[in-house]
Structures are given as structure tokens and as C-alpha cells.
């Protein structure tokens, strides 16, 4: 008889708690809409897209390309990511070619350091750019660096040199 009375008491408490919206017993279970694992990939993808666009807008194209490639790996069905990869590669090629042309123009004007920096910028955008690498190698072989092991007198190693090779203090 006590079991029946206890059973009725539990049922009554459950009904009253449910009516009042105080479902403390059911608070442990979460509905599928509130699960964190469902929203996590979406926010990660959205944040990575924002990062890729921000990097692209700041001109950090190599880093932006990496982010687009990660996104394409995460969501291979999203064709927008492949489009962004292609567009970013084209921008890298265009900007890299411009740096090479700037380097060549600087060489013609005798501005070797500016030319070297232009070729290095092209390589920073695309480390596989053989044209920029070849120009940089030729420049280095033709005009070795000035420093302690360069064959220049020690007192000349710390001077800045103008485009025509004359030292300035």
C-alpha cells in the first residue's frame, strides 16, 4: 500500500512541476536545436571566411590562399571556395609579376637594393616563382652583399650605398 501512495506522490509532483515550468528533472537533457556541436562548424567556417577576406583585403594574399584552401577542404561541396582559390591565385600571379617588373626597372636605374626587395616580395607571394628566384640569384652573384666576408674593406661594410655605388655615412 505504501508503494502505491509513493507512486502517486511522484506522479503528482511531476505533473505539478511540468505545469509550472519547473522541470528540474528534465533539465539534464538538451533538445537537438541547442547542441553545441551543430553550431560549432558553422561559426568556425564563418570566422575563417571572414579571416580569408580580411587577409585578401589587406593584401596578404599568400595567407588568404591558405585559408581558402582550408575552407575548401572542410566543405568540398562549396564551389565558392574553389572560386576564391582561383581568384586569389590570379591576384598573386598578377602582383608577383608586377614586383618582378618593378625589380627589372630598378635594376635598369641602378637601384640594386630596391630591385632585390622587389624580387623578394615576389618570392614572398609565391615561393615557387622561378623567374623572381633567377633574377634574385643573378643579382646576388653579380653584386655580392657588402659585409665582413664580402671582400670589401672593413670600414665600408657599415655604410649605406646609393644606386651608383658611392657610399654615404
PDB file of C-alpha atoms in Angstrom:
ATOM      1  CA  UNK A   1       0.000   0.000   0.000  1.00  0.00           C
ATOM      2  CA  UNK A   2       2.842   2.428   0.719  1.00  0.00           C
ATOM      3  CA  UNK A   3       4.319   1.787  -2.710  1.00  0.00           C
ATOM      4  CA  UNK A   4       1.109   2.893  -4.398  1.00  0.00           C
ATOM      5  CA  UNK A   5       0.934   6.008  -2.252  1.00  0.00           C
ATOM      6  CA  UNK A   6       4.593   6.875  -3.034  1.00  0.00           C
ATOM      7  CA  UNK A   7       3.999   6.260  -6.743  1.00  0.00           C
ATOM      8  CA  UNK A   8       1.011   8.646  -6.747  1.00  0.00           C
ATOM      9  CA  UNK A   9       3.082  11.284  -4.948  1.00  0.00           C
ATOM     10  CA  UNK A  10       5.879  11.127  -7.576  1.00  0.00           C
ATOM     11  CA  UNK A  11       3.345  11.347 -10.397  1.00  0.00           C
ATOM     12  CA  UNK A  12       1.629  14.342  -8.782  1.00  0.00           C
ATOM     13  CA  UNK A  13       4.931  16.175  -8.208  1.00  0.00           C
ATOM     14  CA  UNK A  14       5.920  15.551 -11.827  1.00  0.00           C
ATOM     15  CA  UNK A  15       2.595  16.873 -13.121  1.00  0.00           C
ATOM     16  CA  UNK A  16       2.695  19.986 -10.946  1.00  0.00           C
ATOM     17  CA  UNK A  17       6.343  20.650 -11.797  1.00  0.00           C
ATOM     18  CA  UNK A  18       5.574  20.265 -15.505  1.00  0.00           C
ATOM     19  CA  UNK A  19       2.613  22.632 -15.297  1.00  0.00           C
ATOM     20  CA  UNK A  20       4.642  25.276 -13.508  1.00  0.00           C
ATOM     21  CA  UNK A  21       7.502  25.017 -15.956  1.00  0.00           C
ATOM     22  CA  UNK A  22       9.945  23.929 -13.271  1.00  0.00           C
ATOM     23  CA  UNK A  23      11.139  20.807 -14.998  1.00  0.00           C
ATOM     24  CA  UNK A  24      14.238  20.370 -12.913  1.00  0.00           C
ATOM     25  CA  UNK A  25      14.351  16.675 -13.633  1.00  0.00           C
ATOM     26  CA  UNK A  26      14.229  17.141 -17.391  1.00  0.00           C
ATOM     27  CA  UNK A  27      16.822  19.953 -17.325  1.00  0.00           C
ATOM     28  CA  UNK A  28      19.646  17.483 -17.895  1.00  0.00           C
ATOM     29  CA  UNK A  29      18.571  16.606 -21.414  1.00  0.00           C
ATOM     30  CA  UNK A  30      19.081  19.124 -24.189  1.00  0.00           C
ATOM     31  CA  UNK A  31      16.981  19.431 -27.265  1.00  0.00           C
ATOM     32  CA  UNK A  32      18.806  18.826 -30.565  1.00  0.00           C
ATOM     33  CA  UNK A  33      18.494  22.521 -31.505  1.00  0.00           C
ATOM     34  CA  UNK A  34      20.662  23.584 -28.572  1.00  0.00           C
ATOM     35  CA  UNK A  35      23.570  21.195 -29.105  1.00  0.00           C
ATOM     36  CA  UNK A  36      26.911  22.977 -29.394  1.00  0.00           C
ATOM     37  CA  UNK A  37      28.382  20.531 -31.899  1.00  0.00           C
ATOM     38  CA  UNK A  38      25.853  21.547 -34.580  1.00  0.00           C
ATOM     39  CA  UNK A  39      26.673  25.270 -34.473  1.00  0.00           C
ATOM     40  CA  UNK A  40      30.450  24.918 -33.951  1.00  0.00           C
ATOM     41  CA  UNK A  41      31.444  24.031 -37.551  1.00  0.00           C
ATOM     42  CA  UNK A  42      29.232  26.818 -38.904  1.00  0.00           C
ATOM     43  CA  UNK A  43      30.819  29.516 -36.753  1.00  0.00           C
ATOM     44  CA  UNK A  44      34.300  28.154 -37.466  1.00  0.00           C
ATOM     45  CA  UNK A  45      33.630  28.298 -41.196  1.00  0.00           C
ATOM     46  CA  UNK A  46      32.140  31.785 -40.979  1.00  0.00           C
ATOM     47  CA  UNK A  47      35.076  33.059 -38.919  1.00  0.00           C
ATOM     48  CA  UNK A  48      37.586  31.516 -41.325  1.00  0.00           C
ATOM     49  CA  UNK A  49      35.771  33.114 -44.290  1.00  0.00           C
ATOM     50  CA  UNK A  50      35.952  36.498 -42.569  1.00  0.00           C
ATOM     51  CA  UNK A  51      39.650  35.956 -41.885  1.00  0.00           C
ATOM     52  CA  UNK A  52      40.337  34.985 -45.509  1.00  0.00           C
ATOM     53  CA  UNK A  53      38.505  38.053 -46.829  1.00  0.00           C
ATOM     54  CA  UNK A  54      40.268  40.314 -44.334  1.00  0.00           C
ATOM     55  CA  UNK A  55      43.673  38.933 -45.320  1.00  0.00           C
ATOM     56  CA  UNK A  56      42.840  39.362 -49.000  1.00  0.00           C
ATOM     57  CA  UNK A  57      41.707  42.965 -48.455  1.00  0.00           C
ATOM     58  CA  UNK A  58      44.927  43.752 -46.550  1.00  0.00           C
ATOM     59  CA  UNK A  59      46.974  42.361 -49.431  1.00  0.00           C
ATOM     60  CA  UNK A  60      48.208  39.313 -47.509  1.00  0.00           C
ATOM     61  CA  UNK A  61      47.370  37.066 -50.417  1.00  0.00           C
ATOM     62  CA  UNK A  62      49.520  34.036 -49.572  1.00  0.00           C
ATOM     63  CA  UNK A  63      47.886  33.772 -46.150  1.00  0.00           C
ATOM     64  CA  UNK A  64      44.417  34.309 -47.637  1.00  0.00           C
ATOM     65  CA  UNK A  65      45.058  31.496 -50.117  1.00  0.00           C
ATOM     66  CA  UNK A  66      45.868  29.141 -47.241  1.00  0.00           C
ATOM     67  CA  UNK A  67      42.573  29.996 -45.524  1.00  0.00           C
ATOM     68  CA  UNK A  68      40.565  29.413 -48.727  1.00  0.00           C
ATOM     69  CA  UNK A  69      42.283  26.046 -49.168  1.00  0.00           C
ATOM     70  CA  UNK A  70      41.396  25.051 -45.597  1.00  0.00           C
ATOM     71  CA  UNK A  71      37.776  26.059 -46.194  1.00  0.00           C
ATOM     72  CA  UNK A  72      37.660  24.042 -49.425  1.00  0.00           C
ATOM     73  CA  UNK A  73      38.952  21.046 -47.500  1.00  0.00           C
ATOM     74  CA  UNK A  74      36.369  21.480 -44.730  1.00  0.00           C
ATOM     75  CA  UNK A  75      33.488  21.926 -47.194  1.00  0.00           C
ATOM     76  CA  UNK A  76      34.461  20.385 -50.549  1.00  0.00           C
ATOM     77  CA  UNK A  77      30.916  20.838 -51.877  1.00  0.00           C
ATOM     78  CA  UNK A  78      31.109  24.641 -51.565  1.00  0.00           C
ATOM     79  CA  UNK A  79      32.196  25.793 -55.028  1.00  0.00           C
ATOM     80  CA  UNK A  80      32.632  29.381 -53.812  1.00  0.00           C
ATOM     81  CA  UNK A  81      35.828  28.334 -52.050  1.00  0.00           C
ATOM     82  CA  UNK A  82      37.351  26.965 -55.263  1.00  0.00           C
ATOM     83  CA  UNK A  83      36.371  30.206 -56.996  1.00  0.00           C
ATOM     84  CA  UNK A  84      38.103  32.191 -54.241  1.00  0.00           C
ATOM     85  CA  UNK A  85      41.196  29.987 -54.518  1.00  0.00           C
ATOM     86  CA  UNK A  86      41.407  30.634 -58.274  1.00  0.00           C
ATOM     87  CA  UNK A  87      40.823  34.377 -57.860  1.00  0.00           C
ATOM     88  CA  UNK A  88      43.452  34.639 -55.126  1.00  0.00           C
ATOM     89  CA  UNK A  89      45.982  32.703 -57.208  1.00  0.00           C
ATOM     90  CA  UNK A  90      45.373  35.069 -60.117  1.00  0.00           C
ATOM     91  CA  UNK A  91      45.923  38.065 -57.833  1.00  0.00           C
ATOM     92  CA  UNK A  92      49.135  36.501 -56.533  1.00  0.00           C
ATOM     93  CA  UNK A  93      50.387  35.922 -60.088  1.00  0.00           C
ATOM     94  CA  UNK A  94      49.482  39.456 -61.147  1.00  0.00           C
ATOM     95  CA  UNK A  95      51.086  41.085 -58.112  1.00  0.00           C
ATOM     96  CA  UNK A  96      54.137  38.839 -58.337  1.00  0.00           C
ATOM     97  CA  UNK A  97      54.659  39.782 -61.996  1.00  0.00           C
ATOM     98  CA  UNK A  98      54.369  43.439 -61.065  1.00  0.00           C
ATOM     99  CA  UNK A  99      57.066  43.030 -58.395  1.00  0.00           C
ATOM    100  CA  UNK A 100      59.328  41.382 -60.975  1.00  0.00           C
ATOM    101  CA  UNK A 101      58.751  44.221 -63.452  1.00  0.00           C
ATOM    102  CA  UNK A 102      59.492  46.728 -60.684  1.00  0.00           C
ATOM    103  CA  UNK A 103      62.689  44.841 -59.881  1.00  0.00           C
ATOM    104  CA  UNK A 104      63.804  44.895 -63.510  1.00  0.00           C
ATOM    105  CA  UNK A 105      63.057  48.618 -63.754  1.00  0.00           C
ATOM    106  CA  UNK A 106      65.032  49.228 -60.549  1.00  0.00           C
ATOM    107  CA  UNK A 107      67.965  47.268 -61.957  1.00  0.00           C
ATOM    108  CA  UNK A 108      67.953  49.401 -65.113  1.00  0.00           C
ATOM    109  CA  UNK A 109      68.087  52.517 -62.934  1.00  0.00           C
ATOM    110  CA  UNK A 110      70.917  51.083 -60.862  1.00  0.00           C
ATOM    111  CA  UNK A 111      68.823  50.714 -57.701  1.00  0.00           C
ATOM    112  CA  UNK A 112      70.060  47.249 -56.779  1.00  0.00           C
ATOM    113  CA  UNK A 113      68.663  47.170 -53.242  1.00  0.00           C
ATOM    114  CA  UNK A 114      65.206  48.222 -54.438  1.00  0.00           C
ATOM    115  CA  UNK A 115      65.416  45.541 -57.143  1.00  0.00           C
ATOM    116  CA  UNK A 116      66.422  42.923 -54.573  1.00  0.00           C
ATOM    117  CA  UNK A 117      63.483  43.864 -52.361  1.00  0.00           C
ATOM    118  CA  UNK A 118      61.078  43.654 -55.311  1.00  0.00           C
ATOM    119  CA  UNK A 119      62.277  40.158 -56.185  1.00  0.00           C
ATOM    120  CA  UNK A 120      61.999  39.121 -52.533  1.00  0.00           C
ATOM    121  CA  UNK A 121      58.431  40.448 -52.406  1.00  0.00           C
ATOM    122  CA  UNK A 122      57.571  38.389 -55.467  1.00  0.00           C
ATOM    123  CA  UNK A 123      59.027  35.313 -53.765  1.00  0.00           C
ATOM    124  CA  UNK A 124      57.136  36.061 -50.549  1.00  0.00           C
ATOM    125  CA  UNK A 125      53.894  35.954 -52.528  1.00  0.00           C
ATOM    126  CA  UNK A 126      54.848  32.832 -54.438  1.00  0.00           C
ATOM    127  CA  UNK A 127      57.923  30.919 -53.242  1.00  0.00           C
ATOM    128  CA  UNK A 128      57.760  28.757 -56.390  1.00  0.00           C
ATOM    129  CA  UNK A 129      58.236  31.756 -58.696  1.00  0.00           C
ATOM    130  CA  UNK A 130      61.342  30.665 -60.596  1.00  0.00           C
ATOM    131  CA  UNK A 131      61.600  33.933 -62.531  1.00  0.00           C
ATOM    132  CA  UNK A 132      61.902  36.014 -59.356  1.00  0.00           C
ATOM    133  CA  UNK A 133      64.323  33.487 -57.909  1.00  0.00           C
ATOM    134  CA  UNK A 134      66.527  33.599 -61.025  1.00  0.00           C
ATOM    135  CA  UNK A 135      66.644  37.410 -61.054  1.00  0.00           C
ATOM    136  CA  UNK A 136      67.499  37.445 -57.366  1.00  0.00           C
ATOM    137  CA  UNK A 137      70.223  34.836 -57.855  1.00  0.00           C
ATOM    138  CA  UNK A 138      71.730  36.770 -60.793  1.00  0.00           C
ATOM    139  CA  UNK A 139      71.636  39.982 -58.797  1.00  0.00           C
ATOM    140  CA  UNK A 140      73.342  38.322 -55.832  1.00  0.00           C
ATOM    141  CA  UNK A 141      76.013  36.707 -57.995  1.00  0.00           C
ATOM    142  CA  UNK A 142      76.729  39.896 -59.908  1.00  0.00           C
ATOM    143  CA  UNK A 143      76.692  42.187 -56.866  1.00  0.00           C
ATOM    144  CA  UNK A 144      77.672  40.257 -53.746  1.00  0.00           C
ATOM    145  CA  UNK A 145      76.463  41.575 -50.435  1.00  0.00           C
ATOM    146  CA  UNK A 146      78.571  44.121 -48.620  1.00  0.00           C
ATOM    147  CA  UNK A 147      79.682  42.793 -45.270  1.00  0.00           C
ATOM    148  CA  UNK A 148      82.559  41.353 -43.274  1.00  0.00           C
ATOM    149  CA  UNK A 149      83.072  38.403 -45.660  1.00  0.00           C
ATOM    150  CA  UNK A 150      82.411  40.235 -48.911  1.00  0.00           C
ATOM    151  CA  UNK A 151      85.963  41.274 -49.750  1.00  0.00           C
ATOM    152  CA  UNK A 152      85.193  44.965 -49.151  1.00  0.00           C
ATOM    153  CA  UNK A 153      87.338  46.889 -46.661  1.00  0.00           C
ATOM    154  CA  UNK A 154      86.048  46.635 -43.080  1.00  0.00           C
ATOM    155  CA  UNK A 155      85.277  50.333 -42.805  1.00  0.00           C
ATOM    156  CA  UNK A 156      82.983  50.122 -45.851  1.00  0.00           C
ATOM    157  CA  UNK A 157      80.803  47.294 -44.558  1.00  0.00           C
ATOM    158  CA  UNK A 158      78.645  49.550 -42.441  1.00  0.00           C
ATOM    159  CA  UNK A 159      77.974  52.307 -44.991  1.00  0.00           C
ATOM    160  CA  UNK A 160      74.805  52.716 -46.999  1.00  0.00           C
ATOM    161  CA  UNK A 161      75.333  52.691 -50.716  1.00  0.00           C
ATOM    162  CA  UNK A 162      73.447  54.717 -53.249  1.00  0.00           C
ATOM    163  CA  UNK A 163      72.293  53.408 -56.613  1.00  0.00           C
ATOM    164  CA  UNK A 164      75.605  54.397 -58.255  1.00  0.00           C
ATOM    165  CA  UNK A 165      77.665  52.545 -55.626  1.00  0.00           C
ATOM    166  CA  UNK A 166      79.019  55.588 -53.799  1.00  0.00           C
ATOM    167  CA  UNK A 167      78.961  55.295 -50.015  1.00  0.00           C
ATOM    168  CA  UNK A 168      77.036  57.615 -47.736  1.00  0.00           C
ATOM    169  CA  UNK A 169      77.511  57.942 -43.960  1.00  0.00           C
TER     170      UNK A 169
END
